[in-house]
Amino acid sequence: MANLYMISFGEIALKGENRPFFERILIQRIKNALSGFENVCVRKSHGRIYCYVDGPKEEVIGRLRKVFGIVAISPAHSCALDMDSIKTAALSAIKEMDYNGKTFKVETRRPNKSFPMKSPEVSREVGAHILRNLKGITVDVHHPDIEVDVEIREKGFVYCERISGPGGLPLGCNGKAVLLLSGGIDSPVAGYMIMKRGVEIEPVYFHSFPFTSDRAKEKVIDLCRVLAGYSGRMRLHVVNFTDVLKELATKGTDELLTILMRRMMVRISQEIAGKVGAKAMVTGESIGQVASQTMEALTATNEVAKIPVFRPLIGFDKVEIMDLAKKIGTYDISIEPYADCCTVFVPEHPRTRPELEEVRAAEEKFDIEGLVRKGLEDIEVVEVV
Ligand code: ATP
Ligand code: MG
């Protein structure tokens, strides 16, 4: 019989009338995450999701830990609703733990009131059974190393572990956004943060070959692959940005170049957003981090946006962002040394406090709409799984 994992989900339980909608998406996401394993069966009952699947425990848990909306995962044993079966299941469950020299307690919940014994009695009997059958383990009801949880429902369920999931909301329950994804540390983390709120993302990368090497593009694809671990798949839009960038770099825009470049990225990205049904843009900007991210520079970038720009890292320190990048698995890829166009074309003295008037005036030299069209003409879509 397939192994059982009990899944708890926190926040979506609070969503009132929308709850069935969130639960349905979460169940679908769990099924997707477990595709490839045998005998997958996922169903819900009373605020829990019961997930049956065959396969190596570590791998199954590894996949479930990347499903947004999951708060905790408990490998569990189910059994018939009688004391002998519950005791046997509890003993099997604790034997799977590294119990020698440890303390434990049994905690019982009994939502099914038709079961004749009360919770404390069940806990006592199960505890005694464990003590009779295992050596090297003692009881500590206040601070046990291992908590054996018994749940009396339509069946009995026993588990000893609560492995934390990523939390958040199931992916897709809050629509879709495009992510401006560079090869840096920040934008992949921004993508993770917004995905965690249930927003699907389609990354857009502005590639400027030969100023940025094809290895830089590979790096972005590698980052997408890590993000796809949380979503199943990712559709990356690689915009050939070279001509736009060359044009911007010609006409004495030096100090404002980074800002002009950003404004073009925003314009092109929002056209892509419109095409793919995305309702917002996401960037990895954090206030004050670099010259192009002062309040004034962000205001200048933002001015050309017609849809909301979400900046989930706006109040984060670099160190906090780096820690998150390590946690989600993007850091090692991000620190690979392939420069992106922003580092190649960065002006020697970038303007940190550009005036909007000045930026608008600088753009008058260009056929902005033509440049947007040029960017949109040459896009490669890479499917990443
Ligand atoms: P990151 O680490 O995300 O690259 P950063 O600190 O290097 O961020 P910038 O290079 O100034 O900051 O970029 C700010 C944001 O602009 C990025 O987080 C990203 O969302 C977007 N961006 C920059 N360059 C590109 C690019 N080549 N393609 C797509 N988006 C980009
Ligand atoms: Mg960057």
Short mmCIF file of C-alpha atoms and ligand atoms in Angstrom, two decimals:
data_model
loop_
_atom_site.label_atom_id
_atom_site.label_comp_id
_atom_site.label_asym_id
_atom_site.label_seq_id
_atom_site.Cartn_x
_atom_site.Cartn_y
_atom_site.Cartn_z
CA MET A 1 0.00 0.00 0.00
CA ALA A 2 1.15 3.50 -0.81
CA ASN A 3 2.69 5.63 1.93
CA LEU A 4 0.57 8.29 3.56
CA TYR A 5 1.55 11.93 4.11
CA MET A 6 -0.79 14.19 6.01
CA ILE A 7 -0.60 17.76 4.81
CA SER A 8 -1.58 20.77 6.88
CA PHE A 9 -2.27 24.05 5.21
CA GLY A 10 -2.54 27.19 7.27
CA GLU A 11 -3.56 30.39 5.67
CA ILE A 12 -5.88 28.97 3.05
CA ALA A 13 -7.99 27.52 5.81
CA LEU A 14 -8.94 31.11 6.67
CA LYS A 15 -10.34 32.04 3.31
CA GLY A 16 -14.04 31.58 4.03
CA GLU A 17 -16.18 31.05 0.97
CA ASN A 18 -13.17 30.90 -1.32
CA ARG A 19 -11.78 28.00 0.58
CA PRO A 20 -12.85 25.23 -1.83
CA PHE A 21 -11.20 27.20 -4.66
CA PHE A 22 -7.86 27.39 -2.80
CA GLU A 23 -8.05 23.77 -1.73
CA ARG A 24 -8.73 22.59 -5.26
CA ILE A 25 -5.70 24.46 -6.56
CA LEU A 26 -3.51 23.16 -3.75
CA ILE A 27 -4.56 19.57 -4.43
CA GLN A 28 -3.82 20.01 -8.12
CA ARG A 29 -0.40 21.49 -7.29
CA ILE A 30 0.39 18.56 -5.02
CA LYS A 31 -0.59 16.11 -7.75
CA ASN A 32 1.61 17.95 -10.25
CA ALA A 33 4.52 17.95 -7.82
CA LEU A 34 4.21 14.20 -7.37
CA SER A 35 3.86 13.34 -11.04
CA GLY A 36 6.16 10.50 -11.97
CA PHE A 37 5.56 8.62 -8.72
CA GLU A 38 3.31 5.56 -8.62
CA ASN A 39 -0.12 5.30 -7.02
CA VAL A 40 -0.67 8.95 -6.27
CA CYS A 41 -3.96 9.71 -4.57
CA VAL A 42 -4.64 13.11 -2.98
CA ARG A 43 -7.86 13.93 -1.18
CA LYS A 44 -9.05 16.29 1.48
CA SER A 45 -11.11 15.87 4.56
CA HIS A 46 -11.79 18.22 7.45
CA GLY A 47 -9.02 20.75 6.98
CA ARG A 48 -6.37 18.21 6.06
CA ILE A 49 -5.06 16.83 2.84
CA TYR A 50 -4.27 13.15 2.73
CA CYS A 51 -1.68 12.28 0.19
CA TYR A 52 -0.99 8.65 -0.70
CA VAL A 53 2.03 7.92 -2.87
CA ASP A 54 4.66 5.26 -3.51
CA GLY A 55 8.27 6.34 -3.68
CA PRO A 56 11.35 7.10 -1.61
CA LYS A 57 10.29 9.13 1.43
CA GLU A 58 13.08 11.70 1.12
CA GLU A 59 12.21 12.43 -2.48
CA VAL A 60 8.48 12.69 -1.88
CA ILE A 61 9.05 15.08 1.02
CA GLY A 62 11.57 17.07 -1.04
CA ARG A 63 8.91 17.65 -3.69
CA LEU A 64 6.15 18.47 -1.20
CA ARG A 65 8.38 20.99 0.56
CA LYS A 66 8.30 23.08 -2.61
CA VAL A 67 4.53 23.28 -2.90
CA PHE A 68 3.32 26.72 -1.80
CA GLY A 69 0.36 26.55 0.54
CA ILE A 70 1.71 23.57 2.48
CA VAL A 71 2.53 24.43 6.09
CA ALA A 72 3.57 20.99 7.31
CA ILE A 73 4.03 17.47 6.06
CA SER A 74 3.67 14.47 8.35
CA PRO A 75 4.52 10.98 7.14
CA ALA A 76 1.72 9.01 8.79
CA HIS A 77 0.32 5.56 9.43
CA SER A 78 -3.38 4.94 9.10
CA CYS A 79 -5.18 2.13 10.83
CA ALA A 80 -8.56 0.69 11.78
CA LEU A 81 -10.45 2.38 14.61
CA ASP A 82 -9.70 0.06 17.48
CA MET A 83 -7.12 0.31 20.23
CA ASP A 84 -5.03 -2.67 19.11
CA SER A 85 -4.63 -1.25 15.62
CA ILE A 86 -3.83 2.23 16.95
CA LYS A 87 -1.16 0.84 19.29
CA THR A 88 0.42 -1.18 16.50
CA ALA A 89 0.44 1.86 14.19
CA ALA A 90 1.96 4.06 16.91
CA LEU A 91 4.71 1.55 17.56
CA SER A 92 5.54 1.33 13.84
CA ALA A 93 5.59 5.12 13.57
CA ILE A 94 7.98 5.68 16.47
CA LYS A 95 10.24 2.84 15.33
CA GLU A 96 10.89 4.84 12.17
CA MET A 97 12.33 7.61 14.31
CA ASP A 98 15.78 7.73 15.80
CA TYR A 99 14.27 7.06 19.23
CA ASN A 100 17.10 5.54 21.25
CA GLY A 101 17.94 7.66 24.29
CA LYS A 102 15.09 10.05 23.52
CA THR A 103 11.96 11.13 25.38
CA PHE A 104 8.43 11.07 24.01
CA LYS A 105 4.83 11.79 24.72
CA VAL A 106 1.58 10.79 23.05
CA GLU A 107 -0.93 13.45 22.11
CA THR A 108 -4.39 12.40 20.96
CA ARG A 109 -7.11 14.34 19.15
CA ARG A 110 -10.55 12.84 18.74
CA PRO A 111 -12.70 14.71 16.25
CA ASN A 112 -14.68 11.48 15.82
CA LYS A 113 -16.67 11.45 19.06
CA SER A 114 -18.20 8.06 18.31
CA PHE A 115 -14.92 6.48 19.38
CA PRO A 116 -15.63 5.18 22.90
CA MET A 117 -12.43 6.23 24.69
CA LYS A 118 -11.47 9.81 25.51
CA SER A 119 -8.25 11.36 24.23
CA PRO A 120 -6.21 11.22 27.49
CA GLU A 121 -7.05 7.53 27.93
CA VAL A 122 -5.96 6.76 24.38
CA SER A 123 -2.69 8.64 24.95
CA ARG A 124 -2.04 6.75 28.18
CA GLU A 125 -2.65 3.33 26.64
CA VAL A 126 -0.60 4.04 23.54
CA GLY A 127 2.24 5.45 25.68
CA ALA A 128 2.25 2.37 27.87
CA HIS A 129 2.31 0.13 24.82
CA ILE A 130 5.36 1.95 23.45
CA LEU A 131 7.17 1.75 26.79
CA ARG A 132 6.46 -1.98 27.02
CA ASN A 133 7.82 -2.65 23.55
CA LEU A 134 10.78 -0.31 23.09
CA LYS A 135 13.95 -0.02 25.11
CA GLY A 136 15.93 3.19 25.51
CA ILE A 137 12.99 5.57 25.47
CA THR A 138 11.31 7.45 28.34
CA VAL A 139 8.33 9.74 28.79
CA ASP A 140 8.55 13.51 29.13
CA VAL A 141 5.17 15.18 28.88
CA HIS A 142 6.55 18.73 28.97
CA HIS A 143 9.47 18.82 26.53
CA PRO A 144 9.53 15.52 24.65
CA ASP A 145 12.02 14.93 21.84
CA ILE A 146 9.36 13.03 19.95
CA GLU A 147 5.65 13.75 19.96
CA VAL A 148 3.52 10.83 18.83
CA ASP A 149 0.32 12.31 17.44
CA VAL A 150 -2.78 10.14 17.32
CA GLU A 151 -5.83 11.38 15.46
CA ILE A 152 -9.13 9.59 15.75
CA ARG A 153 -11.13 10.37 12.64
CA GLU A 154 -13.00 8.08 10.24
CA LYS A 155 -9.85 5.99 10.68
CA GLY A 156 -6.94 6.22 13.06
CA PHE A 157 -3.86 8.23 12.02
CA VAL A 158 -0.52 8.27 13.77
CA TYR A 159 2.53 10.40 13.04
CA CYS A 160 5.67 11.60 14.78
CA GLU A 161 7.04 14.28 12.48
CA ARG A 162 5.96 17.72 11.30
CA ILE A 163 8.23 18.77 8.47
CA SER A 164 7.69 22.37 7.56
CA GLY A 165 6.57 23.31 4.06
CA PRO A 166 7.05 26.70 2.42
CA GLY A 167 3.70 28.15 3.57
CA GLY A 168 2.07 30.88 1.51
CA LEU A 169 -0.75 30.34 -0.98
CA PRO A 170 -1.10 27.76 -3.74
CA LEU A 171 0.42 28.87 -6.99
CA GLY A 172 -2.08 30.26 -9.47
CA CYS A 173 -4.70 31.35 -6.97
CA ASN A 174 -3.62 34.98 -7.40
CA GLY A 175 -3.16 35.25 -11.13
CA LYS A 176 0.01 35.82 -13.07
CA ALA A 177 2.81 38.39 -13.30
CA VAL A 178 5.91 38.81 -15.42
CA LEU A 179 9.20 38.72 -13.50
CA LEU A 180 12.08 40.87 -14.74
CA LEU A 181 14.73 38.27 -14.21
CA SER A 182 18.42 39.13 -14.51
CA GLY A 183 21.22 36.79 -13.59
CA GLY A 184 21.73 38.57 -10.27
CA ILE A 185 20.95 37.58 -6.71
CA ASP A 186 17.84 39.67 -6.20
CA SER A 187 15.36 39.03 -8.96
CA PRO A 188 15.11 35.23 -8.51
CA VAL A 189 14.37 35.84 -4.82
CA ALA A 190 11.73 38.41 -5.78
CA GLY A 191 10.20 35.76 -8.04
CA TYR A 192 10.10 33.27 -5.19
CA MET A 193 8.45 35.77 -2.85
CA ILE A 194 5.69 36.60 -5.27
CA MET A 195 5.13 32.95 -6.21
CA LYS A 196 4.74 32.25 -2.52
CA ARG A 197 1.72 34.57 -2.55
CA GLY A 198 0.06 32.41 -5.16
CA VAL A 199 1.13 34.39 -8.23
CA GLU A 200 2.35 32.47 -11.25
CA ILE A 201 5.28 34.07 -13.02
CA GLU A 202 6.62 34.30 -16.53
CA PRO A 203 10.20 35.55 -16.42
CA VAL A 204 11.53 38.06 -18.96
CA TYR A 205 15.27 38.35 -19.47
CA PHE A 206 16.90 41.12 -21.52
CA HIS A 207 19.86 39.62 -23.28
CA SER A 208 22.49 41.75 -24.99
CA PHE A 209 24.71 39.45 -26.94
CA PRO A 210 27.67 39.90 -27.50
CA PHE A 211 27.96 42.39 -24.62
CA THR A 212 26.59 39.65 -22.44
CA SER A 213 27.73 36.15 -23.29
CA ASP A 214 25.52 33.21 -24.06
CA ARG A 215 26.76 31.83 -20.77
CA ALA A 216 24.90 34.69 -19.07
CA LYS A 217 21.73 33.48 -20.76
CA GLU A 218 22.42 29.91 -19.68
CA LYS A 219 22.76 31.21 -16.15
CA VAL A 220 19.30 32.78 -16.31
CA ILE A 221 17.90 29.51 -17.68
CA ASP A 222 19.55 27.70 -14.75
CA LEU A 223 17.88 30.14 -12.35
CA CYS A 224 14.54 29.47 -14.05
CA ARG A 225 15.09 25.77 -13.54
CA VAL A 226 15.45 26.32 -9.79
CA LEU A 227 12.29 28.45 -9.73
CA ALA A 228 10.52 25.81 -11.84
CA GLY A 229 11.17 23.40 -8.95
CA TYR A 230 8.47 25.37 -7.10
CA SER A 231 6.05 25.62 -10.00
CA GLY A 232 6.56 22.61 -12.22
CA ARG A 233 7.51 24.65 -15.26
CA MET A 234 8.57 28.11 -16.32
CA ARG A 235 8.27 29.93 -19.64
CA LEU A 236 11.20 32.29 -20.03
CA HIS A 237 11.05 35.14 -22.54
CA VAL A 238 14.52 36.09 -23.74
CA VAL A 239 14.38 39.52 -25.34
CA ASN A 240 17.20 40.33 -27.71
CA PHE A 241 18.01 43.75 -26.26
CA THR A 242 21.25 44.46 -28.11
CA ASP A 243 19.95 46.89 -30.72
CA VAL A 244 17.87 48.81 -28.21
CA LEU A 245 20.81 49.09 -25.88
CA LYS A 246 23.21 50.18 -28.62
CA GLU A 247 20.81 52.84 -29.72
CA LEU A 248 20.31 54.12 -26.17
CA ALA A 249 24.06 54.19 -25.60
CA THR A 250 24.82 56.39 -28.59
CA LYS A 251 23.28 59.76 -27.98
CA GLY A 252 25.10 61.24 -25.04
CA THR A 253 22.81 59.67 -22.46
CA ASP A 254 25.72 58.50 -20.40
CA GLU A 255 24.68 59.42 -16.87
CA LEU A 256 21.07 58.48 -17.46
CA LEU A 257 21.70 55.33 -19.43
CA THR A 258 20.78 52.88 -16.67
CA ILE A 259 17.47 54.66 -16.09
CA LEU A 260 16.66 54.79 -19.80
CA MET A 261 17.50 51.12 -20.09
CA ARG A 262 15.21 50.28 -17.17
CA ARG A 263 12.37 52.29 -18.64
CA MET A 264 12.73 50.34 -21.89
CA MET A 265 12.70 47.07 -19.96
CA VAL A 266 9.51 48.12 -18.23
CA ARG A 267 7.83 49.16 -21.48
CA ILE A 268 8.74 45.95 -23.28
CA SER A 269 7.88 43.75 -20.28
CA GLN A 270 4.43 45.20 -19.93
CA GLU A 271 3.69 44.48 -23.58
CA ILE A 272 4.73 40.88 -22.94
CA ALA A 273 2.55 40.90 -19.81
CA GLY A 274 -0.43 41.90 -21.92
CA LYS A 275 0.21 39.08 -24.36
CA VAL A 276 0.51 36.35 -21.72
CA GLY A 277 -2.33 37.51 -19.50
CA ALA A 278 -0.11 38.81 -16.69
CA LYS A 279 -1.55 41.61 -14.59
CA ALA A 280 1.62 42.97 -12.97
CA MET A 281 5.40 43.14 -13.18
CA VAL A 282 7.86 42.02 -10.51
CA THR A 283 11.42 43.24 -10.02
CA GLY A 284 14.21 42.55 -7.56
CA GLU A 285 14.69 46.20 -6.66
CA SER A 286 15.41 47.21 -3.09
CA ILE A 287 15.41 50.82 -2.08
CA GLY A 288 18.80 52.51 -2.03
CA GLN A 289 20.73 49.39 -2.96
CA VAL A 290 22.44 50.90 -6.01
CA ALA A 291 22.31 54.18 -7.95
CA SER A 292 19.39 53.00 -10.08
CA GLN A 293 17.34 52.15 -7.00
CA THR A 294 17.15 55.45 -5.15
CA MET A 295 13.68 56.83 -4.59
CA GLU A 296 14.12 59.20 -7.54
CA ALA A 297 15.46 56.51 -9.85
CA LEU A 298 12.65 54.13 -8.94
CA THR A 299 10.16 56.92 -9.55
CA ALA A 300 11.65 57.48 -12.99
CA THR A 301 11.49 53.76 -13.81
CA ASN A 302 7.99 53.52 -12.47
CA GLU A 303 6.69 56.43 -14.50
CA VAL A 304 6.41 54.41 -17.70
CA ALA A 305 4.62 51.47 -16.08
CA LYS A 306 0.93 51.11 -16.89
CA ILE A 307 0.41 48.05 -14.72
CA PRO A 308 1.51 47.65 -11.11
CA VAL A 309 5.18 46.93 -10.45
CA PHE A 310 5.64 44.72 -7.40
CA ARG A 311 8.98 44.88 -5.62
CA PRO A 312 8.82 42.26 -2.89
CA LEU A 313 12.40 43.00 -1.75
CA ILE A 314 11.93 46.74 -1.39
CA GLY A 315 12.72 46.79 2.34
CA PHE A 316 15.26 43.98 2.46
CA ASP A 317 18.98 44.30 3.18
CA LYS A 318 21.38 42.61 0.80
CA VAL A 319 22.35 40.09 3.47
CA GLU A 320 18.73 39.14 4.04
CA ILE A 321 18.26 38.67 0.31
CA MET A 322 21.40 36.55 0.11
CA ASP A 323 20.17 34.34 2.96
CA LEU A 324 16.89 33.79 1.16
CA ALA A 325 18.70 33.06 -2.09
CA LYS A 326 20.69 30.36 -0.30
CA LYS A 327 17.56 28.92 1.22
CA ILE A 328 15.71 28.64 -2.06
CA GLY A 329 18.74 27.35 -3.98
CA THR A 330 19.48 30.23 -6.39
CA TYR A 331 22.50 31.80 -4.67
CA ASP A 332 25.25 29.60 -6.10
CA ILE A 333 24.00 30.17 -9.63
CA SER A 334 23.55 33.92 -9.14
CA ILE A 335 27.13 34.45 -7.99
CA GLU A 336 28.60 32.85 -11.12
CA PRO A 337 30.63 35.58 -12.76
CA TYR A 338 28.85 36.20 -16.08
CA ALA A 339 28.12 39.89 -16.38
CA ASP A 340 24.68 41.16 -17.34
CA CYS A 341 24.11 44.16 -19.57
CA CYS A 342 23.63 46.47 -16.62
CA THR A 343 27.13 45.80 -15.38
CA VAL A 344 28.62 46.05 -18.87
CA PHE A 345 26.94 49.34 -19.71
CA VAL A 346 26.91 50.92 -16.32
CA PRO A 347 27.88 54.60 -16.67
CA GLU A 348 30.96 55.78 -14.86
CA HIS A 349 28.99 58.37 -12.91
CA PRO A 350 25.37 57.24 -12.86
CA ARG A 351 22.87 59.86 -11.77
CA THR A 352 21.47 58.88 -8.44
CA ARG A 353 18.76 61.53 -8.32
CA PRO A 354 17.47 61.97 -11.85
CA GLU A 355 14.80 64.60 -12.41
CA LEU A 356 11.79 63.30 -14.30
CA GLU A 357 11.95 66.27 -16.68
CA GLU A 358 15.52 65.44 -17.56
CA VAL A 359 14.76 61.80 -18.19
CA ARG A 360 11.80 62.67 -20.41
CA ALA A 361 13.93 65.16 -22.31
CA ALA A 362 16.66 62.59 -22.86
CA GLU A 363 14.10 60.21 -24.35
CA GLU A 364 12.90 62.78 -26.85
CA LYS A 365 15.94 61.98 -28.98
CA PHE A 366 14.63 58.47 -29.53
CA ASP A 367 11.79 56.80 -31.31
CA ILE A 368 10.64 55.06 -28.14
CA GLU A 369 7.73 53.21 -29.73
CA GLY A 370 10.02 51.98 -32.47
CA LEU A 371 12.47 50.72 -29.88
CA VAL A 372 9.71 48.88 -28.02
CA ARG A 373 8.65 47.24 -31.29
CA LYS A 374 12.24 46.30 -32.00
CA GLY A 375 12.50 44.60 -28.62
CA LEU A 376 9.23 42.76 -29.14
CA GLU A 377 10.24 41.54 -32.59
CA ASP A 378 13.04 39.35 -31.40
CA ILE A 379 12.01 37.21 -28.45
CA GLU A 380 12.98 33.63 -27.86
CA VAL A 381 10.68 31.63 -25.60
CA VAL A 382 12.45 28.95 -23.58
CA GLU A 383 10.36 26.28 -21.86
CA VAL A 384 12.10 25.30 -18.65
CA VAL A 385 11.06 22.28 -16.58
P1 ATP B 1 19.52 41.51 -9.54
O1 ATP B 1 20.41 40.85 -8.55
O2 ATP B 1 18.14 41.01 -9.54
O3 ATP B 1 20.13 41.59 -10.91
P2 ATP B 1 20.61 44.00 -8.92
O4 ATP B 1 20.82 44.35 -7.51
O5 ATP B 1 21.76 43.56 -9.75
O6 ATP B 1 19.41 42.97 -9.03
P3 ATP B 1 19.92 45.81 -10.95
O7 ATP B 1 20.88 45.12 -11.82
O8 ATP B 1 19.98 47.28 -10.76
O9 ATP B 1 19.91 45.26 -9.51
O10 ATP B 1 18.46 45.43 -11.45
C1 ATP B 1 17.29 45.80 -10.76
C2 ATP B 1 16.16 44.93 -11.28
O11 ATP B 1 15.93 45.16 -12.67
C3 ATP B 1 16.49 43.46 -11.18
O12 ATP B 1 16.21 42.95 -9.92
C4 ATP B 1 15.60 42.88 -12.26
O13 ATP B 1 14.28 42.73 -11.78
C5 ATP B 1 15.62 43.96 -13.33
N1 ATP B 1 16.69 43.67 -14.32
C6 ATP B 1 17.93 44.16 -14.39
N2 ATP B 1 18.60 43.68 -15.44
C7 ATP B 1 17.76 42.86 -16.10
C8 ATP B 1 17.85 42.04 -17.27
N3 ATP B 1 18.97 41.97 -18.00
N4 ATP B 1 16.77 41.32 -17.63
C9 ATP B 1 15.62 41.38 -16.91
N5 ATP B 1 15.48 42.11 -15.80
C10 ATP B 1 16.53 42.85 -15.39
MG MG B 2 21.59 42.88 -11.80
#
